[in-house]
Coordinates of N, CA and C in Angstrom, one line a residue:
X17 N -13.3 1.1 1.3 CA -12.0 0.8 1.9 C -10.8 0.8 1.1
X18 N -9.9 1.6 1.4 CA -8.7 1.7 0.5 C -7.5 0.8 1.1
X19 N -6.9 0.2 0.2 CA -5.6 -0.7 0.8 C -4.6 0.0 -0.1
X20 N -3.4 0.2 0.7 CA -2.5 1.0 0.1 C -1.1 0.2 0.6
X21 N -0.4 0.3 -0.6 CA 1.2 0.0 -0.4 C 2.0 1.2 -0.9
X22 N 3.3 1.4 -0.1 CA 4.0 2.5 -0.4 C 5.5 1.9 -0.7
X23 N 6.0 2.6 -1.7 CA 7.4 2.3 -2.2 C 8.2 3.5 -2.4
X24 N 9.5 3.2 -2.6 CA 10.2 4.3 -3.2 C 11.0 3.7 -4.4
X25 N 11.3 4.8 -5.4 CA 11.8 4.3 -6.8 C 13.3 4.6 -6.9
X26 N 14.0 3.8 -7.6 CA 15.4 4.3 -7.9 C 15.7 3.7 -9.2
X27 N 16.8 4.2 -10.0 CA 17.3 3.7 -11.1 C 18.8 3.4 -11.0
X28 N 19.1 2.4 -10.3 CA 20.4 2.0 -9.8 C 21.3 1.8 -11.3
X29 N 20.7 1.0 -12.2 CA 21.4 0.8 -13.3 C 21.6 1.9 -14.5
X30 N 20.6 2.7 -14.3 CA 20.6 3.8 -15.4 C 20.4 5.2 -14.4
X31 N 21.3 5.9 -13.9 CA 21.0 6.9 -13.0 C 20.4 8.0 -13.5
X32 N 20.6 8.4 -14.8 CA 20.1 9.5 -15.3 C 18.8 9.2 -16.3
X33 N 18.1 8.0 -16.2 CA 17.2 7.8 -17.0 C 16.0 8.5 -16.9
X34 N 15.5 8.8 -15.6 CA 14.4 9.7 -15.6 C 14.6 10.8 -14.5
X35 N 15.8 11.1 -14.2 CA 16.3 12.2 -13.1 C 16.8 13.4 -13.6
X36 N 16.4 14.4 -13.0 CA 17.2 15.8 -13.4 C 18.5 15.8 -12.5
X37 N 19.3 16.6 -12.6 CA 20.5 16.9 -12.0 C 20.5 17.2 -10.4
X38 N 19.2 17.7 -10.2 CA 18.8 18.0 -8.8 C 18.2 16.6 -8.1
X39 N 17.9 15.7 -8.8 CA 17.4 14.4 -8.3 C 15.9 14.2 -8.3
X40 N 15.3 15.1 -9.0 CA 13.8 15.0 -9.0 C 13.4 14.3 -10.4
X41 N 12.4 13.4 -10.3 CA 11.9 12.8 -11.4 C 11.5 13.5 -12.5
X42 N 11.9 13.2 -13.7 CA 11.5 13.8 -14.9 C 10.1 13.3 -15.1
X43 N 9.1 14.0 -14.6 CA 7.6 13.3 -14.8 C 7.1 13.3 -16.2
X44 N 7.6 14.3 -17.1 CA 7.1 14.5 -18.5 C 7.4 13.2 -19.2
X45 N 8.9 12.9 -19.0 CA 9.4 11.8 -19.7 C 8.8 10.4 -19.2
X46 N 8.5 10.4 -17.8 CA 8.0 9.1 -17.4 C 6.6 8.9 -17.8
X47 N 5.7 10.2 -17.8 CA 4.4 9.9 -18.5 C 4.3 9.4 -20.0
X48 N 5.5 9.9 -20.7 CA 5.4 9.5 -22.1 C 5.7 8.2 -22.2
X49 N 6.5 7.6 -21.4 CA 6.8 6.1 -21.4 C 5.5 5.3 -20.9
X50 N 4.9 5.9 -20.0 CA 3.6 5.1 -19.5 C 2.5 5.1 -20.4
X51 N 2.5 6.1 -21.3 CA 1.3 6.2 -22.4 C 1.8 5.2 -23.5
X52 N 3.1 4.8 -23.7 CA 3.5 4.0 -24.7 C 3.0 2.5 -24.1
X53 N 3.1 2.4 -22.7 CA 2.8 1.1 -22.1 C 1.2 1.1 -21.7
X54 N 0.3 1.7 -22.4 CA -1.1 1.6 -22.0 C -1.7 0.4 -22.2
X55 N -2.6 0.1 -21.3 CA -3.2 -1.2 -21.5 C -4.3 -1.1 -22.7
X56 N -4.3 -2.3 -23.4 CA -5.2 -2.5 -24.7 C -6.7 -2.5 -23.9
X57 N -7.6 -1.8 -24.6 CA -9.1 -1.7 -24.3 C -9.8 -2.1 -25.4
X58 N -10.7 -3.3 -25.4 CA -11.5 -3.6 -26.5 C -12.6 -2.7 -26.7
X59 N -13.3 -2.8 -27.9 CA -14.5 -2.1 -28.3 C -15.6 -2.1 -27.2
X60 N -15.7 -3.1 -26.5 CA -16.7 -3.3 -25.7 C -16.3 -2.7 -24.1
X61 N -15.2 -2.2 -24.1 CA -14.6 -1.6 -22.7 C -13.7 -2.6 -22.1
X62 N -13.8 -3.9 -22.5 CA -13.2 -5.0 -21.6 C -11.6 -4.7 -21.9
X63 N -10.8 -5.0 -20.8 CA -9.4 -4.8 -20.6 C -8.5 -5.9 -21.3
X64 N -7.8 -6.0 -22.3 CA -7.3 -7.1 -23.0 C -5.8 -7.2 -22.5
X65 N -5.3 -6.6 -21.5 CA -3.9 -7.0 -21.3 C -3.5 -5.9 -20.1
X66 N -2.1 -6.0 -19.8 CA -1.7 -5.2 -18.7 C -1.0 -3.8 -19.3
X67 N -1.2 -2.8 -18.3 CA -0.6 -1.5 -18.7 C -1.2 -0.6 -17.9
X68 N -1.0 0.7 -18.3 CA -1.3 2.0 -17.7 C -2.7 2.5 -18.3
X69 N -3.5 3.3 -17.8 CA -4.7 3.9 -18.3 C -4.7 5.4 -17.8
X70 N -4.8 6.3 -18.6 CA -4.9 7.6 -18.5 C -3.9 8.3 -17.4
X71 N -2.7 8.2 -17.7 CA -1.5 8.7 -16.7 C -1.6 10.2 -17.0
X72 N -1.9 11.0 -15.9 CA -2.0 12.5 -15.9 C -1.2 13.2 -15.0
X73 N -0.9 14.5 -15.1 CA -0.4 15.1 -14.1 C -1.4 15.8 -13.2
X74 N -1.1 16.0 -11.9 CA -1.7 16.5 -10.8 C -1.0 17.4 -9.9
X75 N -1.4 18.3 -9.2 CA -0.8 19.0 -8.1 C -1.4 18.6 -6.8
X76 N -0.6 17.9 -5.9 CA -1.3 17.4 -4.8 C -0.1 18.0 -3.5
X77 N -0.8 18.7 -2.7 CA 0.0 19.1 -1.4 C 1.2 20.0 -1.9
X78 N 1.0 20.6 -3.1 CA 1.9 21.7 -3.7 C 3.1 20.9 -4.3
X79 N 2.9 19.5 -4.7 CA 4.1 18.6 -5.3 C 3.1 18.3 -6.6
X80 N 4.1 18.3 -7.6 CA 3.5 17.7 -9.0 C 3.8 16.2 -8.9
X81 N 2.6 15.4 -9.3 CA 2.6 14.0 -9.3 C 2.1 13.3 -10.6
X82 N 2.3 12.2 -10.9 CA 1.6 11.5 -12.0 C 0.6 10.5 -11.3
X83 N -0.7 10.5 -11.9 CA -1.6 9.6 -11.2 C -2.2 8.8 -12.5
X84 N -2.2 7.6 -12.2 CA -2.8 6.7 -13.3 C -3.6 5.4 -12.9
X85 N -4.4 4.9 -13.7 CA -4.9 3.5 -13.3 C -4.1 2.4 -14.1
X86 N -4.1 1.5 -13.6 CA -3.3 0.4 -13.9 C -4.0 -1.1 -14.1
X87 N -3.7 -1.6 -15.2 CA -4.4 -2.9 -15.3 C -3.4 -4.1 -15.1
X88 N -3.7 -5.0 -14.3 CA -2.6 -5.8 -14.1 C -3.2 -7.3 -13.9
X89 N -2.5 -8.4 -14.5 CA -3.0 -9.6 -14.5 C -3.0 -10.5 -13.1
X90 N -4.3 -11.1 -12.8 CA -4.3 -11.9 -11.5 C -4.6 -13.2 -12.1
X91 N -4.6 -14.1 -11.1 CA -5.1 -15.5 -11.2 C -6.2 -15.9 -10.6
X92 N -6.9 -16.6 -11.1 CA -8.2 -17.3 -10.4 C -8.0 -18.7 -10.0
X93 N -6.9 -19.1 -10.3 CA -6.5 -20.4 -9.9 C -6.7 -21.4 -11.0
X94 N -6.2 -22.7 -10.8 CA -6.3 -23.8 -11.8 C -7.8 -24.6 -11.8
X95 N -8.2 -25.0 -12.8 CA -9.3 -25.8 -12.7 C -9.3 -26.8 -13.7
X96 N -10.0 -28.0 -13.5 CA -10.0 -29.0 -14.5 C -11.1 -29.1 -15.3
X97 N -10.7 -28.9 -16.7 CA -11.9 -28.4 -17.5 C -12.0 -29.8 -18.7
X98 N -13.4 -30.1 -18.7 CA -13.7 -31.1 -19.6 C -13.3 -30.8 -21.0
X99 N -12.6 -31.6 -21.9 CA -12.4 -31.3 -23.3 C -12.4 -32.8 -24.0
X100 N -12.8 -32.5 -25.4 CA -12.7 -33.4 -26.4 C -11.2 -33.4 -26.8
X101 N -10.3 -34.5 -26.9 CA -9.0 -34.4 -27.6 C -9.0 -35.8 -28.2
X102 N -8.8 -35.8 -29.7 CA -8.8 -36.8 -30.6 C -9.9 -37.9 -30.2
X103 N -11.2 -37.3 -30.1 CA -12.3 -38.2 -30.0 C -12.4 -38.7 -28.7
X104 N -11.4 -38.5 -27.7 CA -11.5 -38.7 -26.4 C -11.9 -37.7 -25.5
X105 N -12.8 -38.1 -24.6 CA -13.2 -37.2 -23.6 C -12.3 -37.2 -22.2
X106 N -11.8 -36.1 -22.0 CA -10.7 -36.0 -21.1 C -10.8 -34.6 -20.2
X107 N -10.1 -34.5 -19.3 CA -9.9 -33.2 -18.5 C -8.6 -32.6 -18.6
X108 N -8.5 -31.3 -18.5 CA -7.2 -30.6 -18.9 C -7.1 -29.6 -17.8
X109 N -6.0 -29.3 -17.1 CA -5.9 -28.4 -15.9 C -5.4 -27.2 -16.7
X110 N -6.4 -26.3 -16.2 CA -6.3 -24.8 -17.0 C -6.3 -23.7 -15.9
X111 N -5.3 -22.6 -16.1 CA -5.1 -21.6 -15.1 C -6.0 -20.4 -15.8
X112 N -6.9 -19.9 -14.8 CA -7.8 -18.8 -15.4 C -7.2 -17.5 -14.8
X113 N -7.4 -16.4 -15.5 CA -6.7 -15.1 -15.4 C -7.8 -14.1 -15.5
X114 N -7.5 -13.0 -14.6 CA -8.5 -11.8 -14.8 C -7.5 -10.6 -14.8
X115 N -8.1 -9.3 -15.0 CA -7.1 -8.1 -15.2 C -7.9 -7.3 -14.0
X116 N -7.0 -6.9 -13.0 CA -7.5 -6.2 -11.8 C -7.1 -4.7 -11.9
X117 N -7.9 -3.9 -11.2 CA -7.7 -2.5 -11.4 C -7.0 -1.9 -10.1
X118 N -5.9 -1.0 -10.3 CA -5.4 -0.4 -9.2 C -5.2 1.2 -9.7
X119 N -4.8 2.1 -8.6 CA -4.7 3.2 -8.8 C -3.4 3.7 -8.2
X120 N -2.4 4.2 -9.1 CA -1.1 4.6 -8.8 C -0.7 6.1 -8.7
X121 N 0.2 6.5 -7.9 CA 0.7 7.8 -7.7 C 2.3 7.8 -7.7
X122 N 2.8 8.5 -8.4 CA 4.3 8.8 -8.4 C 4.8 10.1 -8.3
X123 N 5.4 10.5 -7.3 CA 5.8 11.8 -7.0 C 7.2 12.2 -7.6
X124 N 7.4 13.5 -7.5 CA 8.8 13.9 -8.1 C 9.9 13.4 -7.2
X125 N 9.6 13.1 -5.9 CA 10.5 12.8 -5.0 C 10.7 11.1 -5.0
X126 N 10.4 10.6 -6.0 CA 10.4 9.0 -6.2 C 9.7 8.3 -5.3
X127 N 8.5 8.9 -4.9 CA 7.4 7.8 -4.0 C 6.6 7.4 -5.0
X128 N 6.4 6.1 -4.8 CA 5.3 5.4 -5.7 C 4.4 4.5 -4.9
X129 N 3.1 5.0 -5.0 CA 2.0 4.4 -4.2 C 1.1 3.7 -5.1
X130 N 0.6 2.4 -4.4 CA -0.4 1.6 -5.2 C -1.8 1.8 -4.2
X131 N -2.9 1.9 -4.7 CA -4.1 1.9 -4.1 C -5.1 0.8 -4.8
X132 N -5.6 0.1 -3.9 CA -6.7 -0.9 -4.3 C -8.0 -0.5 -3.6
X133 N -9.0 -0.7 -4.2 CA -10.3 -0.6 -3.5 C -11.0 -1.6 -2.9
X134 N -10.3 -2.9 -3.1 CA -10.9 -4.1 -2.5 C -9.6 -4.9 -2.3
X135 N -9.9 -5.6 -1.0 CA -8.7 -6.7 -0.6 C -8.5 -7.6 -1.7
X136 N -9.3 -8.0 -2.5 CA -9.1 -9.1 -3.4 C -8.3 -8.7 -4.6
X137 N -8.1 -7.5 -4.8 CA -7.4 -6.9 -5.7 C -6.0 -7.0 -5.4
X138 N -5.6 -7.0 -4.2 CA -4.2 -6.9 -3.7 C -3.4 -8.0 -4.4
X139 N -4.1 -9.2 -5.0 CA -3.3 -10.3 -5.5 C -2.7 -9.9 -6.7
X140 N -2.9 -8.7 -7.2 CA -2.0 -8.1 -8.4 C -1.0 -7.3 -8.0
X141 N -0.8 -7.1 -6.6 CA 0.1 -6.0 -6.3 C 1.6 -6.2 -6.7
X142 N 2.2 -7.5 -6.9 CA 3.5 -7.8 -7.4 C 3.5 -7.3 -8.9
X143 N 2.3 -7.6 -9.6 CA 2.4 -7.5 -11.0 C 2.4 -5.8 -11.3
X144 N 1.7 -5.2 -10.5 CA 1.8 -3.7 -10.6 C 3.2 -3.1 -10.6
X145 N 3.9 -3.8 -9.3 CA 5.2 -3.3 -9.0 C 6.1 -3.6 -10.2
X146 N 5.9 -4.9 -10.8 CA 6.6 -5.2 -12.0 C 6.6 -4.4 -13.1
X147 N 5.4 -3.7 -13.4 CA 5.0 -3.0 -14.6 C 5.7 -1.6 -14.3
X148 N 5.9 -1.2 -13.2 CA 6.7 0.0 -12.9 C 8.2 -0.1 -13.2
X149 N 8.7 -1.5 -12.6 CA 10.1 -1.8 -12.7 C 10.3 -1.9 -14.3
X150 N 9.4 -2.3 -15.1 CA 9.8 -2.5 -16.5 C 10.1 -1.3 -17.1
X151 N 9.6 0.0 -16.5 CA 9.9 1.1 -17.2 C 11.4 1.6 -16.9
X152 N 12.0 0.8 -15.8 CA 13.4 1.1 -15.8 C 13.9 1.5 -14.4
X153 N 12.9 1.1 -13.3 CA 13.1 1.5 -12.0 C 13.4 0.1 -11.3
X154 N 13.8 0.3 -9.9 CA 13.6 -0.5 -8.9 C 12.7 0.2 -7.7
X155 N 11.8 -0.7 -7.4 CA 10.7 -0.3 -6.5 C 11.0 -1.1 -5.0
X156 N 11.3 -0.2 -4.1 CA 11.6 -0.8 -2.8 C 10.7 -0.5 -1.8
X157 N 9.8 -1.5 -1.0 CA 8.7 -1.3 -0.3 C 9.0 -0.3 0.9
X158 N 8.3 0.3 1.4 CA 8.3 1.2 2.6 C 7.8 0.1 3.8
X159 N 8.9 -0.1 4.6 CA 8.6 -1.1 5.4 C 7.7 -0.6 6.8
X160 N 6.7 -1.1 7.1 CA 5.9 -0.8 8.2 C 6.1 -1.7 9.3
X161 N 7.5 -1.6 10.0 CA 8.2 -2.6 10.9 C 7.5 -2.4 12.2
X162 N 8.1 -3.1 13.3 CA 7.8 -2.9 14.6 C 8.2 -1.7 15.2
X163 N 9.5 -1.2 14.8 CA 10.0 -0.1 15.3 C 9.3 1.4 15.0
X164 N 8.6 1.4 13.6 CA 7.7 2.5 13.1 C 6.4 2.3 13.9
X165 N 5.9 1.3 13.9 CA 4.7 1.1 14.7 C 4.7 1.5 16.1
X166 N 5.7 1.3 16.7 CA 6.0 1.7 18.0 C 6.1 3.2 18.2
X167 N 6.7 3.7 17.2 CA 6.7 5.4 17.1 C 5.4 5.9 17.0
X168 N 4.6 5.2 16.1 CA 3.2 5.7 15.9 C 2.5 5.5 17.2
X169 N 2.5 4.5 17.9 CA 2.0 4.4 19.3 C 2.4 5.3 20.2
X170 N 3.6 6.0 20.2 CA 4.0 6.9 21.2 C 3.6 8.3 20.7
X171 N 3.3 8.5 19.5 CA 3.0 9.9 18.9 C 1.5 10.3 18.8
X172 N 0.7 9.1 18.6 CA -0.8 9.4 18.1 C -1.7 8.6 19.2
X173 N -2.9 9.2 19.2 CA -3.8 8.2 19.9 C -4.0 7.1 19.1
X174 N -4.3 6.0 19.7 CA -4.4 4.6 19.1 C -5.4 3.8 19.7
X175 N -6.1 2.8 19.2 CA -7.3 2.2 19.7 C -7.3 0.7 19.7
X176 N -6.3 0.1 18.8 CA -6.2 -1.2 18.7 C -4.7 -1.6 18.5
X177 N -4.2 -2.7 18.7 CA -3.0 -3.2 18.4 C -2.7 -4.8 18.5
X178 N -1.9 -5.4 17.8 CA -1.5 -6.7 17.8 C -0.1 -7.0 18.2
X179 N 0.3 -8.0 18.9 CA 1.6 -8.2 19.3 C 2.0 -9.7 18.8
X180 N 3.0 -10.1 18.1 CA 3.5 -11.2 17.8 C 4.8 -11.6 18.4
X181 N 5.3 -12.9 18.2 CA 6.4 -13.3 18.6 C 6.8 -12.9 20.1
X182 N 5.8 -13.1 21.0 CA 5.9 -12.6 22.6 C 6.8 -13.8 23.0
X183 N 7.5 -13.2 24.0 CA 8.7 -14.0 24.8 C 8.5 -13.3 26.2
X184 N 7.9 -14.0 27.1 CA 7.8 -13.6 28.3 C 7.9 -14.7 29.4
X185 N 8.9 -14.7 30.3 CA 9.1 -15.8 31.2 C 7.7 -16.1 32.0
X186 N 7.4 -17.5 32.0 CA 6.4 -17.9 32.7 C 5.1 -17.8 32.0
X187 N 5.2 -17.4 30.7 CA 4.0 -17.0 30.0 C 4.3 -17.8 28.6
X188 N 3.0 -18.6 28.4 CA 3.1 -19.5 26.8 C 2.4 -18.5 25.9
X189 N 1.8 -17.3 26.0 CA 1.2 -16.5 25.1 C 2.3 -16.2 23.9
X190 N 1.9 -16.3 22.8 CA 2.7 -16.0 21.5 C 2.1 -14.9 20.7
X191 N 0.9 -14.6 20.7 CA 0.4 -13.4 20.2 C -0.7 -13.0 20.9
X192 N -1.0 -11.8 20.8 CA -2.2 -11.1 21.5 C -2.6 -9.8 20.6
X193 N -4.0 -9.7 20.7 CA -4.7 -8.5 20.0 C -5.5 -7.8 21.1
X194 N -5.4 -6.6 21.1 CA -6.4 -5.9 22.1 C -6.9 -4.4 21.5
X195 N -7.9 -4.2 22.1 CA -8.5 -2.7 21.8 C -8.4 -2.1 23.2
X196 N -8.6 -0.6 23.1 CA -8.7 0.4 24.2 C -9.7 1.2 23.7
X197 N -10.0 2.0 24.8 CA -10.8 3.3 24.7 C -9.7 4.3 24.8
X198 N -9.6 4.9 23.7 CA -8.5 6.1 23.5 C -8.9 7.4 24.3
X199 N -10.3 7.3 24.7 CA -10.7 8.6 25.3 C -10.4 8.6 26.9
X200 N -10.1 7.2 27.4 CA -10.0 7.0 28.8 C -8.7 7.1 29.1
X201 N -8.3 8.2 29.5 CA -6.6 8.6 29.8 C -6.4 8.3 31.4
X202 N -7.3 7.8 32.1 CA -7.2 7.6 33.5 C -6.8 6.0 33.9
X203 N -7.2 5.2 32.8 CA -7.1 3.8 33.2 C -6.4 3.2 31.9
X204 N -4.9 3.0 32.0 CA -4.2 2.5 30.9 C -4.5 1.2 30.6
X205 N -4.1 0.5 29.6 CA -4.4 -0.7 29.1 C -3.4 -1.7 29.8
X206 N -4.0 -2.7 30.6 CA -3.2 -3.5 31.4 C -2.4 -4.5 30.5
X207 N -3.0 -4.8 29.3 CA -2.6 -5.8 28.5 C -1.2 -5.2 27.8
X208 N -1.5 -3.8 27.5 CA -0.3 -3.1 26.8 C 0.7 -3.1 27.7
X209 N 0.4 -2.8 28.9 CA 1.6 -2.8 30.0 C 2.3 -4.0 30.1
X210 N 1.5 -5.0 30.1 CA 1.9 -6.3 30.4 C 3.0 -7.0 29.2
X211 N 2.6 -6.6 28.2 CA 3.2 -7.2 26.9 C 4.0 -6.1 26.0
X212 N 3.8 -4.9 26.2 CA 4.5 -4.1 25.0 C 5.8 -4.2 25.0
X213 N 6.7 -4.8 26.1 CA 8.2 -4.8 26.0 C 8.6 -6.3 25.8
X214 N 7.5 -7.1 25.4 CA 7.8 -8.5 25.3 C 7.5 -9.2 23.8
X215 N 7.1 -8.4 22.9 CA 6.6 -8.8 21.6 C 6.8 -7.8 20.5
X216 N 6.6 -8.2 19.4 CA 6.8 -7.3 18.1 C 5.4 -7.0 17.7
X217 N 5.2 -5.6 17.5 CA 3.9 -5.1 17.1 C 3.8 -5.3 15.6
X218 N 2.8 -6.0 15.2 CA 2.4 -6.3 13.9 C 1.3 -5.5 13.2
X219 N 0.7 -4.8 14.2 CA -0.6 -4.1 13.7 C -0.8 -3.0 14.7
X220 N -1.3 -1.7 14.2 CA -1.9 -0.7 14.9 C -3.1 0.2 14.3
X221 N -4.0 0.6 15.2 CA -5.0 1.3 14.4 C -5.0 2.7 15.2
X222 N -4.7 3.8 14.4 CA -4.4 5.1 15.3 C -5.2 6.3 14.5
X223 N -5.3 7.2 15.1 CA -5.8 8.6 14.5 C -5.0 9.4 14.3
X224 N -5.1 9.8 13.0 CA -4.0 10.8 12.5 C -4.6 12.3 12.2
X225 N -4.2 13.1 13.1 CA -4.8 14.6 13.0 C -4.9 15.2 11.3
X226 N -5.8 15.5 10.9 CA -6.0 16.1 9.6 C -7.0 17.4 9.5
X227 N -6.5 18.2 9.1 CA -7.2 19.5 9.0 C -7.4 20.1 7.8
X228 N -8.6 19.6 7.1 CA -9.1 20.0 5.8 C -10.6 20.2 5.7
X229 N -11.1 21.0 4.9 CA -12.4 21.1 4.8 C -13.0 19.9 4.4
X230 N -14.2 19.6 5.0 CA -14.9 18.3 4.6 C -14.7 17.1 5.5
X231 N -13.4 17.1 6.1 CA -13.0 15.9 6.9 C -13.0 16.1 8.3
X232 N -13.1 15.2 9.1 CA -13.1 15.4 10.6 C -11.9 15.8 11.1
X233 N -11.6 16.0 12.3 CA -10.3 16.5 12.9 C -9.1 15.2 12.7
X234 N -9.6 14.1 12.7 CA -8.7 12.9 12.7 C -9.4 11.8 11.8
X235 N -8.2 11.2 11.1 CA -8.7 10.1 10.2 C -8.2 8.7 10.7
X236 N -8.8 7.7 10.8 CA -8.4 6.5 11.4 C -7.6 5.8 10.4
X237 N -6.3 5.4 10.7 CA -5.6 4.6 9.8 C -5.1 3.3 10.3
X238 N -5.1 2.3 9.8 CA -4.5 1.0 10.1 C -3.4 0.5 9.3
X239 N -2.3 0.1 10.4 CA -1.0 -0.3 9.8 C -0.7 -1.7 10.1
X240 N -0.2 -2.4 9.1 CA -0.1 -3.9 9.2 C 1.5 -4.4 8.7
X241 N 2.2 -4.8 9.5 CA 3.5 -5.2 9.1 C 3.3 -6.5 7.8
X242 N 2.4 -7.3 8.2 CA 2.4 -8.2 7.1 C 1.7 -7.6 5.8
X243 N 2.6 -7.7 4.8 CA 2.1 -7.0 3.5 C 2.5 -5.7 3.5
X244 N 2.9 -5.1 4.6 CA 3.2 -3.6 4.5 C 1.9 -2.9 4.2
X245 N 0.8 -3.2 4.7 CA -0.5 -2.6 4.3 C -0.8 -1.5 5.0
X246 N -1.5 -0.5 4.4 CA -2.2 0.7 5.1 C -3.7 0.7 4.7
X247 N -4.6 0.7 5.5 CA -6.1 0.6 5.3 C -6.6 1.8 5.8
X248 N -7.5 2.4 4.9 CA -8.2 3.6 5.2 C -9.4 3.6 4.8
X249 N -10.5 4.0 5.7 CA -11.9 4.1 5.1 C -12.0 5.4 4.5
X250 N -12.2 5.5 3.3 CA -12.2 6.8 2.3 C -13.7 7.5 3.0
X251 N -14.5 7.1 3.6 CA -15.7 7.6 3.9 C -15.5 8.6 4.9
X252 N -14.5 8.5 5.7 CA -14.0 9.3 6.8 C -13.6 10.8 6.2
X253 N -13.2 10.8 5.0 CA -12.6 11.9 4.4 C -13.5 12.9 4.0
X254 N -14.8 12.5 4.0 CA -15.9 13.5 3.7 C -15.8 14.2 2.3
X255 N -15.3 13.4 1.4 CA -15.1 14.1 -0.1 C -13.9 14.7 -0.3
X256 N -13.1 14.8 0.8 CA -11.7 15.3 0.6 C -10.8 14.3 -0.2
X257 N -10.1 14.7 -1.2 CA -9.3 13.8 -2.0 C -8.4 12.9 -1.3
X258 N -8.7 11.6 -1.3 CA -7.8 10.6 -0.7 C -6.4 10.6 -1.1
X259 N -6.1 11.0 -2.5 CA -4.7 11.0 -2.9 C -3.9 12.2 -1.9
X260 N -4.7 13.2 -1.6 CA -3.7 14.3 -0.7 C -3.7 13.7 0.7
X261 N -4.4 12.8 1.2 CA -4.2 12.3 2.4 C -3.3 11.3 2.7
X262 N -3.3 10.6 1.5 CA -2.2 9.5 1.3 C -0.7 10.0 1.3
X263 N -0.8 11.2 0.7 CA 0.6 12.0 0.5 C 1.0 12.3 1.9
X264 N 0.0 13.2 2.5 CA 0.1 13.6 3.9 C 0.7 12.5 4.9
X265 N -0.1 11.4 4.9 CA 0.1 10.3 5.8 C 1.6 9.7 5.5
X266 N 2.0 9.5 4.2 CA 3.4 9.2 3.8 C 4.5 10.1 4.4
X267 N 4.1 11.4 4.3 CA 5.0 12.4 5.0 C 5.4 12.0 6.3
X268 N 4.2 12.1 7.0 CA 4.3 11.8 8.5 C 5.1 10.4 8.9
X269 N 4.8 9.4 8.1 CA 5.4 8.1 8.4 C 6.9 8.2 8.1
X270 N 7.2 8.9 7.1 CA 8.6 9.3 6.8 C 9.4 10.0 7.7
X271 N 8.7 11.0 8.3 CA 9.3 11.9 9.4 C 9.6 10.9 10.7
X272 N 8.5 10.0 11.0 CA 8.8 9.1 12.1 C 9.9 8.2 11.9
X273 N 10.1 7.7 10.7 CA 11.2 6.8 10.2 C 12.5 7.6 10.7
X274 N 12.6 8.7 10.4 CA 13.9 9.5 10.3 C 14.3 9.8 12.0
X275 N 13.3 9.8 12.8 CA 13.5 9.9 14.2 C 14.3 8.9 14.7
X276 N 15.3 9.3 15.7 CA 16.3 8.4 16.5 C 15.4 7.9 17.7

């Protein structure tokens, strides 16, 4: 299962830092800086700090991108550890850390994508964002808001949704989750008809058409407003590169955002 966050990059304080006159990112310069910020790796393969690992150029959907792994620090929480201090047996509150793995993509069009393989790794999302911003960028989240999820619902076959902040006269319901059979076009969802105009959509599961060798005709995509998360089952891609599907999905979502 892949968990994805989408961002856009800008360099508001240093407009010419990584950009050409046409506005495209200078990926060569960016990769050089990322190599300088590489994560330290011990002789036993253990990651000993934050940074980037193997930033490389790729061509995805006819666009040049940088792809890299990233090591970022997360916290396991605080624990009271037993210690001897001046011959006195006591406890000390200690915070334990770990280094999480993520995969990032940066495009010439200033798209910045973070992919995690496990939900527990999402706890380092802000640290990954900070590592990119330390290179000289500002990273702005691509918001998966109610308006965008409604456009997805109107454009694609969907199978599940969740509504929050419901306000409907004579109804104390505050949130509702529901699933439908997308193949049944004769009997629309009564729940959706009753509530779609009375709440904010916070989740939708839909089928995105995708025509590549090795993948089915559609890929199931889950969008969540909380955390602006995208969730994809990589197994559905049948070996087709998930990096290319993510970029395709981002292009579709950006087009929907631009729609009036």
